[in-house]
Coordinates of C-alpha atoms and ligand atoms in Angstrom, one line a residue:
X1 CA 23.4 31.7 41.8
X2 CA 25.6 29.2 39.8
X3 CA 22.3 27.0 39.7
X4 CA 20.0 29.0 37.9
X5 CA 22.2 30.5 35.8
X6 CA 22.9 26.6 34.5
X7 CA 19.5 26.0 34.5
X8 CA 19.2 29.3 32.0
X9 CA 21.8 28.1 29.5
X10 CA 19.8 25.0 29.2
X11 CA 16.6 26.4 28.4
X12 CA 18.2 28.4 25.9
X13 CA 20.2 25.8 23.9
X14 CA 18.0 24.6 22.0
X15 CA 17.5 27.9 20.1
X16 CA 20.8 28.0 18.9
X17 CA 20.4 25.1 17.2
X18 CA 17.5 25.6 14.9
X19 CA 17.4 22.1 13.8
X20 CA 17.4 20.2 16.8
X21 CA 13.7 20.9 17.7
X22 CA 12.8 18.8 14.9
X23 CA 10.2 16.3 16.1
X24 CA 8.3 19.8 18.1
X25 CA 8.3 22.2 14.5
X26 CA 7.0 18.5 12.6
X27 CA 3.9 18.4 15.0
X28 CA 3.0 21.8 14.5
X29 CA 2.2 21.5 10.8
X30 CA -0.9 20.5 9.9
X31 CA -2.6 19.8 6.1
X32 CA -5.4 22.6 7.3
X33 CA -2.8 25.3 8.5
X34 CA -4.5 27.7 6.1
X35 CA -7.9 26.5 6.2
X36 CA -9.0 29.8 7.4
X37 CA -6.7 32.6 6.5
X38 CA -6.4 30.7 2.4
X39 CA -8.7 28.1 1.9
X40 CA -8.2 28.4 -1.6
X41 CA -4.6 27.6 -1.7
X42 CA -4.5 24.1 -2.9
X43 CA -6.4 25.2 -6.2
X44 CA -4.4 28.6 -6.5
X45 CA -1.2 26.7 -6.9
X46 CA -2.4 23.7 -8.9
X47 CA -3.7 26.4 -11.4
X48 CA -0.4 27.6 -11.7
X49 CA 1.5 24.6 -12.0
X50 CA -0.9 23.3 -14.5
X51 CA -0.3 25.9 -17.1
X52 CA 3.3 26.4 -16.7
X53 CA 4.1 22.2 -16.9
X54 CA 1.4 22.3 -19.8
X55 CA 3.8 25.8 -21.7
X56 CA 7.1 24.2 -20.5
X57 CA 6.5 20.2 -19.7
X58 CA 10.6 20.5 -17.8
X59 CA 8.7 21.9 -15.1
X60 CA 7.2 19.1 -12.9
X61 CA 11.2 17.8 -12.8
X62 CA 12.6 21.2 -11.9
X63 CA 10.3 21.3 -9.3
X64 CA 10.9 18.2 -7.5
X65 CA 14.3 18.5 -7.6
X66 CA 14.4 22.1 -6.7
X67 CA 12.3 20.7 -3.4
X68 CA 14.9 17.8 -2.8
X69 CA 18.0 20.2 -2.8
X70 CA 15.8 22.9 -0.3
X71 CA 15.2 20.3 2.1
X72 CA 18.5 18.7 2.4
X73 CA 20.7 21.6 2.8
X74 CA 19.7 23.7 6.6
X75 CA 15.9 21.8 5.9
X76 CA 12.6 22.8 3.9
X77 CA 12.4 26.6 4.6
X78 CA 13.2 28.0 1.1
X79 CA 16.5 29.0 1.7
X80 CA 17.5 27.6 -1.9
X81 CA 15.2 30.4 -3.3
X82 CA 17.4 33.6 -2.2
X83 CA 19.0 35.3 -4.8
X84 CA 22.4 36.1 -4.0
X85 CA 23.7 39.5 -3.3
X86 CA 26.7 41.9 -3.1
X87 CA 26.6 41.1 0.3
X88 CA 25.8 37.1 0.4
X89 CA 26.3 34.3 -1.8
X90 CA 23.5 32.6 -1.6
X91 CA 22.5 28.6 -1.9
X92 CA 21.0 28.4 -4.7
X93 CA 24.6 29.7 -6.1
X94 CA 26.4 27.2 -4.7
X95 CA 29.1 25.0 -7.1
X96 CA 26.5 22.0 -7.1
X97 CA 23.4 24.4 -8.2
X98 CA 24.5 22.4 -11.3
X99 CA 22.5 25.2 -12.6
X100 CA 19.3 24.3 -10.6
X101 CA 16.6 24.6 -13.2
X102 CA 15.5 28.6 -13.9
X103 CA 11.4 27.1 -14.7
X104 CA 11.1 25.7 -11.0
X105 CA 12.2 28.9 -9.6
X106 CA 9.7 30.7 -12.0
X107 CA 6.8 29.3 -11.7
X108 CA 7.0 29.4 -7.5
X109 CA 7.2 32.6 -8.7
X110 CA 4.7 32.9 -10.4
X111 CA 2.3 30.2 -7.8
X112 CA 3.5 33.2 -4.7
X113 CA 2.2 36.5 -6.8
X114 CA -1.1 34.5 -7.9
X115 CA -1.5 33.8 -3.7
X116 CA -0.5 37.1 -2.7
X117 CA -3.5 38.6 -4.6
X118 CA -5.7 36.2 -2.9
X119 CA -4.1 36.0 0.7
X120 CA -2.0 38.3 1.1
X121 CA 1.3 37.4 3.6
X122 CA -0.2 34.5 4.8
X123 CA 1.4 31.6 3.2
X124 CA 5.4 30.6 3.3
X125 CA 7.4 30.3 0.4
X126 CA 8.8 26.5 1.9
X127 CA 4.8 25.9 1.7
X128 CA 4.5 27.0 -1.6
X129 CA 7.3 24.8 -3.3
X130 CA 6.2 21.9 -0.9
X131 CA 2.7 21.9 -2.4
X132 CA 3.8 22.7 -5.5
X133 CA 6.3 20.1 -5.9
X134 CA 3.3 17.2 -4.9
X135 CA 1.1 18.8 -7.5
X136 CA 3.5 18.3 -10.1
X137 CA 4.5 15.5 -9.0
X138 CA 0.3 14.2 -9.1
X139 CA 0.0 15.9 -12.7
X140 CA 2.5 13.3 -14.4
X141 CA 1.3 10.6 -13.3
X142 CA 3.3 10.3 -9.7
X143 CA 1.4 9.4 -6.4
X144 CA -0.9 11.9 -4.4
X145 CA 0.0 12.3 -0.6
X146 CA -1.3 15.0 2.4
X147 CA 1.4 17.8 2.6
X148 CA 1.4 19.3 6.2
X149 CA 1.8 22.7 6.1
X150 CA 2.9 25.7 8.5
X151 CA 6.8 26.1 7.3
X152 CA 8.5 29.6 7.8
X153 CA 11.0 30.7 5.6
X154 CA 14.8 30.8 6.4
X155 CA 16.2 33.7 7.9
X156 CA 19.5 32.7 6.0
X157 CA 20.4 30.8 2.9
X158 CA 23.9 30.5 2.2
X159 CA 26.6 29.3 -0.4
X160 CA 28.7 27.7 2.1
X161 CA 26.2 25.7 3.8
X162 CA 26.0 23.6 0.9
X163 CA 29.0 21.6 0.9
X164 CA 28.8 18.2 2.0
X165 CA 25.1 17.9 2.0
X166 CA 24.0 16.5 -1.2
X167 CA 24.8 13.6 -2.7
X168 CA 27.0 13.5 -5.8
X169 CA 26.7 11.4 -9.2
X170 CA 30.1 10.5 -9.0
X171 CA 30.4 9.0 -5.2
X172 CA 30.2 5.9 -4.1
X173 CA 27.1 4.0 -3.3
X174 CA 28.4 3.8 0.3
X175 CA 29.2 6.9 0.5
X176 CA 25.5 8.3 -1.1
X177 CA 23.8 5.7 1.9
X178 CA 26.2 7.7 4.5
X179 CA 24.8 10.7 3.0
X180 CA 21.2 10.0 3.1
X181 CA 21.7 8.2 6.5
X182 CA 23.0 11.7 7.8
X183 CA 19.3 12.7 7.1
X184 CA 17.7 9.9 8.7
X185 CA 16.6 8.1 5.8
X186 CA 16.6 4.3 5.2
X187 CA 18.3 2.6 2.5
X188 CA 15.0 1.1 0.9
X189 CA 14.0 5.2 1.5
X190 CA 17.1 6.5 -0.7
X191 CA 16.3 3.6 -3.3
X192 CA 12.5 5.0 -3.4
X193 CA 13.1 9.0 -3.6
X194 CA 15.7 8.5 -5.9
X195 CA 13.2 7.2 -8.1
X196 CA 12.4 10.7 -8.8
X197 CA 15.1 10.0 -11.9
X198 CA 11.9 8.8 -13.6
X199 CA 11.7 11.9 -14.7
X200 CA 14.2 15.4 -16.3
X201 CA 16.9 15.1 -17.5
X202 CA 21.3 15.2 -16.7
X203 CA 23.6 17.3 -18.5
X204 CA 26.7 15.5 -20.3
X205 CA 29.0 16.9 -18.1
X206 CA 27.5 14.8 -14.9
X207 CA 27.9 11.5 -16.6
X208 CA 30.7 12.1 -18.9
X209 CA 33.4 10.3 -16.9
X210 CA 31.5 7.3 -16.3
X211 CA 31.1 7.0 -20.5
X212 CA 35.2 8.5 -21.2
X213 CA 37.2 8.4 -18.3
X214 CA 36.1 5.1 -16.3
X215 CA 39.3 4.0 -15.3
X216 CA 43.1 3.7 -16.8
X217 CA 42.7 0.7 -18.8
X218 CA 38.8 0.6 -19.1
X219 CA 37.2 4.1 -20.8
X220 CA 33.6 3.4 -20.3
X221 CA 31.8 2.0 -17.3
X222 CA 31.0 -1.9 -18.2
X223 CA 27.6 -1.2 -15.8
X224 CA 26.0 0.4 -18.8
X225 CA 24.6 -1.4 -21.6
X226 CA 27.0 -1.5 -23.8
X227 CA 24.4 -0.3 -27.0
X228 CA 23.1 2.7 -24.3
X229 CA 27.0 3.6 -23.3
X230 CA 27.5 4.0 -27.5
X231 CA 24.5 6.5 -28.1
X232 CA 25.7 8.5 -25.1
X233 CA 28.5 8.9 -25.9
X234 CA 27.7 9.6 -29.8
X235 CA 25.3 12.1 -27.8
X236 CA 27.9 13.9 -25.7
X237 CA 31.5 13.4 -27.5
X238 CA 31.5 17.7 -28.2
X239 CA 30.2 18.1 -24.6
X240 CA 32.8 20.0 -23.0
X241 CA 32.5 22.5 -25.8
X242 CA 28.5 22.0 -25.4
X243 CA 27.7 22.1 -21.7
X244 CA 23.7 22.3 -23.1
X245 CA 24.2 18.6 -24.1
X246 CA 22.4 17.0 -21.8
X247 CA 20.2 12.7 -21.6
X248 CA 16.8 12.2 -19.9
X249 CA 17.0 10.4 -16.8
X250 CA 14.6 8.0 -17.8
X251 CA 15.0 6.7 -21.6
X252 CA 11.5 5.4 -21.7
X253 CA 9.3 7.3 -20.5
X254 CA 11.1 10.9 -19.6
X255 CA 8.3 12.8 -18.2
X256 CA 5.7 10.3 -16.7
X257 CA 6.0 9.3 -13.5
X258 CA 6.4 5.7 -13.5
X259 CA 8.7 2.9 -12.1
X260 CA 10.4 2.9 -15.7
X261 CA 13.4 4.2 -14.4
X262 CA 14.2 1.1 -12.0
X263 CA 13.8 -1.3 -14.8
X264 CA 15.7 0.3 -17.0
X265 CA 18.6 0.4 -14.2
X266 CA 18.2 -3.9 -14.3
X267 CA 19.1 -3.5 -18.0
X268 CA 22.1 -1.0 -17.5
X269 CA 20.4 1.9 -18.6
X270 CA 20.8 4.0 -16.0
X271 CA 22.7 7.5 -16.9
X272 CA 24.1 8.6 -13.9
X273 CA 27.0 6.4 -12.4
X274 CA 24.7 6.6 -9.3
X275 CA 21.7 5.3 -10.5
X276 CA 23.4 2.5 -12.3
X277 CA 25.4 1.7 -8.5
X278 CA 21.9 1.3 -7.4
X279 CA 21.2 -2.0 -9.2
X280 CA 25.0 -2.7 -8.7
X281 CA 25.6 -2.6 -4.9
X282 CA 23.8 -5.3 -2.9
X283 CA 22.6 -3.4 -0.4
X284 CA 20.4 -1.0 -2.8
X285 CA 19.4 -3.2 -5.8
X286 CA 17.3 -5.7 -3.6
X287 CA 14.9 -2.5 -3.6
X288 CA 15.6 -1.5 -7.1
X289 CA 14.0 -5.2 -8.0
X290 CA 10.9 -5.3 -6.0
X291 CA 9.9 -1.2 -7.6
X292 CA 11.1 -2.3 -11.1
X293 CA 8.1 -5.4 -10.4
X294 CA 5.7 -3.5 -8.8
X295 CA 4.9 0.5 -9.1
X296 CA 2.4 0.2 -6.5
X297 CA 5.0 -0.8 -4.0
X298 CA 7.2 2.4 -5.2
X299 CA 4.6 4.7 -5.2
X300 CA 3.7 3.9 -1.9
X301 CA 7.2 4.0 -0.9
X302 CA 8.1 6.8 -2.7
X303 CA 5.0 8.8 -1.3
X304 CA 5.9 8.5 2.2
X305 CA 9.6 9.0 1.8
X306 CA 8.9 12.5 0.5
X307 CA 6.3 12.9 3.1
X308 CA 9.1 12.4 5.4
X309 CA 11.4 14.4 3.1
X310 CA 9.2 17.5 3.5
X311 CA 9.2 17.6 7.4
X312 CA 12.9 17.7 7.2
X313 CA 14.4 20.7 9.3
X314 CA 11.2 22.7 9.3
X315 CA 11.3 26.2 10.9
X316 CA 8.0 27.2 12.9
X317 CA 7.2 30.1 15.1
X318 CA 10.2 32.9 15.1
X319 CA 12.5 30.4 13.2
X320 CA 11.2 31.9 10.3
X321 CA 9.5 34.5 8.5
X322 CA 6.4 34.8 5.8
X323 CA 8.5 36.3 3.1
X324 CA 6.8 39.1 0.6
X325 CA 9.2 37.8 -1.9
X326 CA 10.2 34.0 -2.3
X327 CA 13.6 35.4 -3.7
X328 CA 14.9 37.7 -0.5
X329 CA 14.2 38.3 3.0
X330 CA 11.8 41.0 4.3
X331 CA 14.2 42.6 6.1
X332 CA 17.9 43.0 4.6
X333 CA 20.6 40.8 5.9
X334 CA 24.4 40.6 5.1
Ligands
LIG401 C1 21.3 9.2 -5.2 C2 21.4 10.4 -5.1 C3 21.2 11.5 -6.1 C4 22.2 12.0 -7.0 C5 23.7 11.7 -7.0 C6 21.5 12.9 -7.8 C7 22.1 13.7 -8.8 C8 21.5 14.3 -9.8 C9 22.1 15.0 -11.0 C10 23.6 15.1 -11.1 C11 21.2 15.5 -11.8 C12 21.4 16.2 -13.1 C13 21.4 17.7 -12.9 C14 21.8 18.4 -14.1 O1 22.6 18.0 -14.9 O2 21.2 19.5 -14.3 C15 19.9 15.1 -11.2 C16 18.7 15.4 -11.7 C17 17.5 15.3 -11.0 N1 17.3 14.8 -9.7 FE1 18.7 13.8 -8.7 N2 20.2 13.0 -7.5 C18 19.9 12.1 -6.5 C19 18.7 11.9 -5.9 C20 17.6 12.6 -6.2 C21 16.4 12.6 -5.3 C22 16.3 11.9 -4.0 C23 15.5 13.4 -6.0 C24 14.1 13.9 -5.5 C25 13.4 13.3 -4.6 C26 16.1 13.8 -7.2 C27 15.5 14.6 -8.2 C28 16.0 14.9 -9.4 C29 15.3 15.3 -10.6 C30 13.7 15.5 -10.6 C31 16.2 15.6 -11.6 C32 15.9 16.2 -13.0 C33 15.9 17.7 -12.9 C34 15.5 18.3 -14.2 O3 15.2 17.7 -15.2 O4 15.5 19.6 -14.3 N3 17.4 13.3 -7.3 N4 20.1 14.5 -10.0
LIG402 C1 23.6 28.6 -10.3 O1 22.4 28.7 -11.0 C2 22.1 30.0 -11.6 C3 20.8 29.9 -12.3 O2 19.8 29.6 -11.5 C4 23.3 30.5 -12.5 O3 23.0 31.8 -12.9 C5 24.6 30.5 -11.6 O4 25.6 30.9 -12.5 C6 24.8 29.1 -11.1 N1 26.0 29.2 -10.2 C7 27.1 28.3 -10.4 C8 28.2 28.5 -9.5 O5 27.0 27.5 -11.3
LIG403 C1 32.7 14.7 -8.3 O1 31.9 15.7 -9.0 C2 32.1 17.0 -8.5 C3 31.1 17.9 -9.2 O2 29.9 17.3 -9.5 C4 33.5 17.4 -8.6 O3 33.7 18.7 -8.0 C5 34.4 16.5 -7.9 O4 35.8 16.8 -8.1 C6 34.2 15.0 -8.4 N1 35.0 14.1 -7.6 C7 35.7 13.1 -8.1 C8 36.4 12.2 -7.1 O5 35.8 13.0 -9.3
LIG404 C1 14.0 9.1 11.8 O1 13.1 8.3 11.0 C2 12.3 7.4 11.8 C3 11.6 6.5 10.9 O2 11.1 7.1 9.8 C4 11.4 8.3 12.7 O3 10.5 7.5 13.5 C5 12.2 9.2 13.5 O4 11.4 10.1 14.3 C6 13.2 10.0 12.7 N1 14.1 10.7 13.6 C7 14.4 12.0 13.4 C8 15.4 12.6 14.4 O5 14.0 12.6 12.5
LIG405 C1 2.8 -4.7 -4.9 O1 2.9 -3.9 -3.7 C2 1.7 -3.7 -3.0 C3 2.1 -2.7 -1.9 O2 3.2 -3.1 -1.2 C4 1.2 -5.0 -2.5 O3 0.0 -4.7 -1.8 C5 0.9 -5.9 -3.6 O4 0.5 -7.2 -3.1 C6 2.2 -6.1 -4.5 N1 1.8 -6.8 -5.7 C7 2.5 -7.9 -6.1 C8 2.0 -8.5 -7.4 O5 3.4 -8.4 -5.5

């Protein structure tokens, strides 16, 4: 009896850990999972997209990093789209929210009502913000790559499962390659993503430190330019009493997907203490030089990174659910 019974427990692992059948859920997606049930879904959500980047251009940058926080906290199952409750805190409430931009969660919104209409509880929220995060992505100027689909939405999404998942502007370079690392991605792979800084914008409050506080006897981080350190901080000296202030990412070119953002990190113009650490540490800047030469070699990079990205932690089967609402679960959970 003692056999079997082993044998059992075995077989049953695995579904405890919903993340550990990773390389299984990854080769069930497929770029025609809809084909028959919503062929029309590509077009549906670049419809949407379209007019709400072209009525509110913050959009395309909301998106993407709305998608990058989904998929490295619990994987890319929507779970940062719950709204929280009396009963549950939810992720997207978390301290580092950083207050998560309100357009990206609008217009997935908006992309899951137009889709309803046409295919009604078919199509996953994770799919939604997946596709719609490449479409935006394609619409400024960014590189086009296949999105598999066939996600399923979290059955949970939680405040506390945040912590210790996403990197932080203020850590070290080390410690942001430990991070990424933890999700299986390369150094030259954080280098690329993170080129997502080409576009959106920080608020004061994320770079302040790095500008005011650098150290005891030094105020402002000698890794910015010193001309670039003077208008940010002219920009956010009444910051604490103006958490709106906020600097676009990329200087030069704030909402076209380029490699902009790399070169200006060569010149010290990058606004997060991160993104300057990338041309500062060794180990990173290497990759920071050959994208800064050659946007080919980023997009390319950069498109398969996110490719990669958007397998991460992917629910299939009875891992997940269609939701009727990207914002709760079908059935109420405490
Ligand atoms: C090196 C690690 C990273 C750190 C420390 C970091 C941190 C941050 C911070 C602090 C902000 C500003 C948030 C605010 O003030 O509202 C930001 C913005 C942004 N991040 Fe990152 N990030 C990192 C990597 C990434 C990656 C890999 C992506 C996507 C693939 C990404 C996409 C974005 C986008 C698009 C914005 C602009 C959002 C907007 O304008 O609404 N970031 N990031
Ligand atoms: C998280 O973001 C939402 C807006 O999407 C905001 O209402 C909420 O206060 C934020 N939570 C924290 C803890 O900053
Ligand atoms: C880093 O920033 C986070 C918020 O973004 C803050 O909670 C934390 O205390 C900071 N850590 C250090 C060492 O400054
Ligand atoms: C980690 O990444 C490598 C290279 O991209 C890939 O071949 C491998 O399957 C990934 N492993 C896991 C557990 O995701
Ligand atoms: C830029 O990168 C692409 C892709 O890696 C490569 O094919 C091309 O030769 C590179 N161009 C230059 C000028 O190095």
């Amino acid at each position: 009896m003692a056999f079997p019974s082993f044998l059992f427990l075995l077989i049953l692992l695995p579904l405890f850990f919903s993340n550990i059948p990773f390389s299984l859920s990854q080769s069930q997606l497929s770029p025609d999972y809809y084909r028959q049930f919503c062929p029309n879904l590509d077009n549906i959500i670049r419809d949407v997209v379209t007019t709400k980047q072209i009525s509110n251009p913050t959009t395309a940058a909301g998106t993407l990093r709305l998608f990058f926080h989904d998929c490295m906290i619990g994987g890319c199952d929507a779970s940062v789209l719950i709204s929280s409750n009396s009963f549950n805190k939810a992720e997207r409430d978390a301290d580092i929210n950083l207050s998560l931009p309100g357009d990206a969660f609008d217009v997935i919104v908006r992309a899951k009502t137009a889709v309803e209409l046409s295919c009604p509880g078919i199509v996953s929220c994770a799919d939604i913000l997946a596709l719609a995060t490449r479409n935006a992505i394609t619409m400024v100027g960014g590189p086009f790559y296949t999105v598999n689909l066939g996600r399923k939405d979290s059955l949970v999404s939680t405040q506390s499962s945040v912590e210790g998942h996403m990197p932080l502007a203020n850590m070290t370079m080390d410690e942001i390659i430990k991070k990424f690392e933890s999700k299986n991605f390369t150094v030259q792979e954080l280098v690329a993503l993170t080129g997502a800084h080409t576009l959106g914008f920080a608020h004061c409050k994320e770079f302040a430190y790095g500008l005011f506080r650098y150290s005891k006897t030094v105020p402002t981080d000698p890794a910015y330019n010193p001309k670039y350190a003077e208008a940010l901080k002219k920009l956010c000296h009444n910051y604490e009493k103006n958490p709106a202030m906020s600097a676009f990412n990329d200087v030069m070119t704030p909402s076209k997907f380029d490699n902009l953002y790399y070169q200006n990190l060569e010149k010290g113009m990058g606004l997060l203490e991160s993104d300057n650490a990338l041309f500062q540490n060794p180990k990173t800047r290497p990759f920071v030089q050959l994208y800064a030469k050659n946007q080919t070699a980023f997009f390319n990079d950069f498109a398969r990174a996110i490719e990669k990205l958007s397998l991460n932690g992917v629910k299939t089967g009875n891992q997940g659910e269609v939701r009727r609402k990207c914002d709760a679960f079908n059935s109420i959970h405490i």
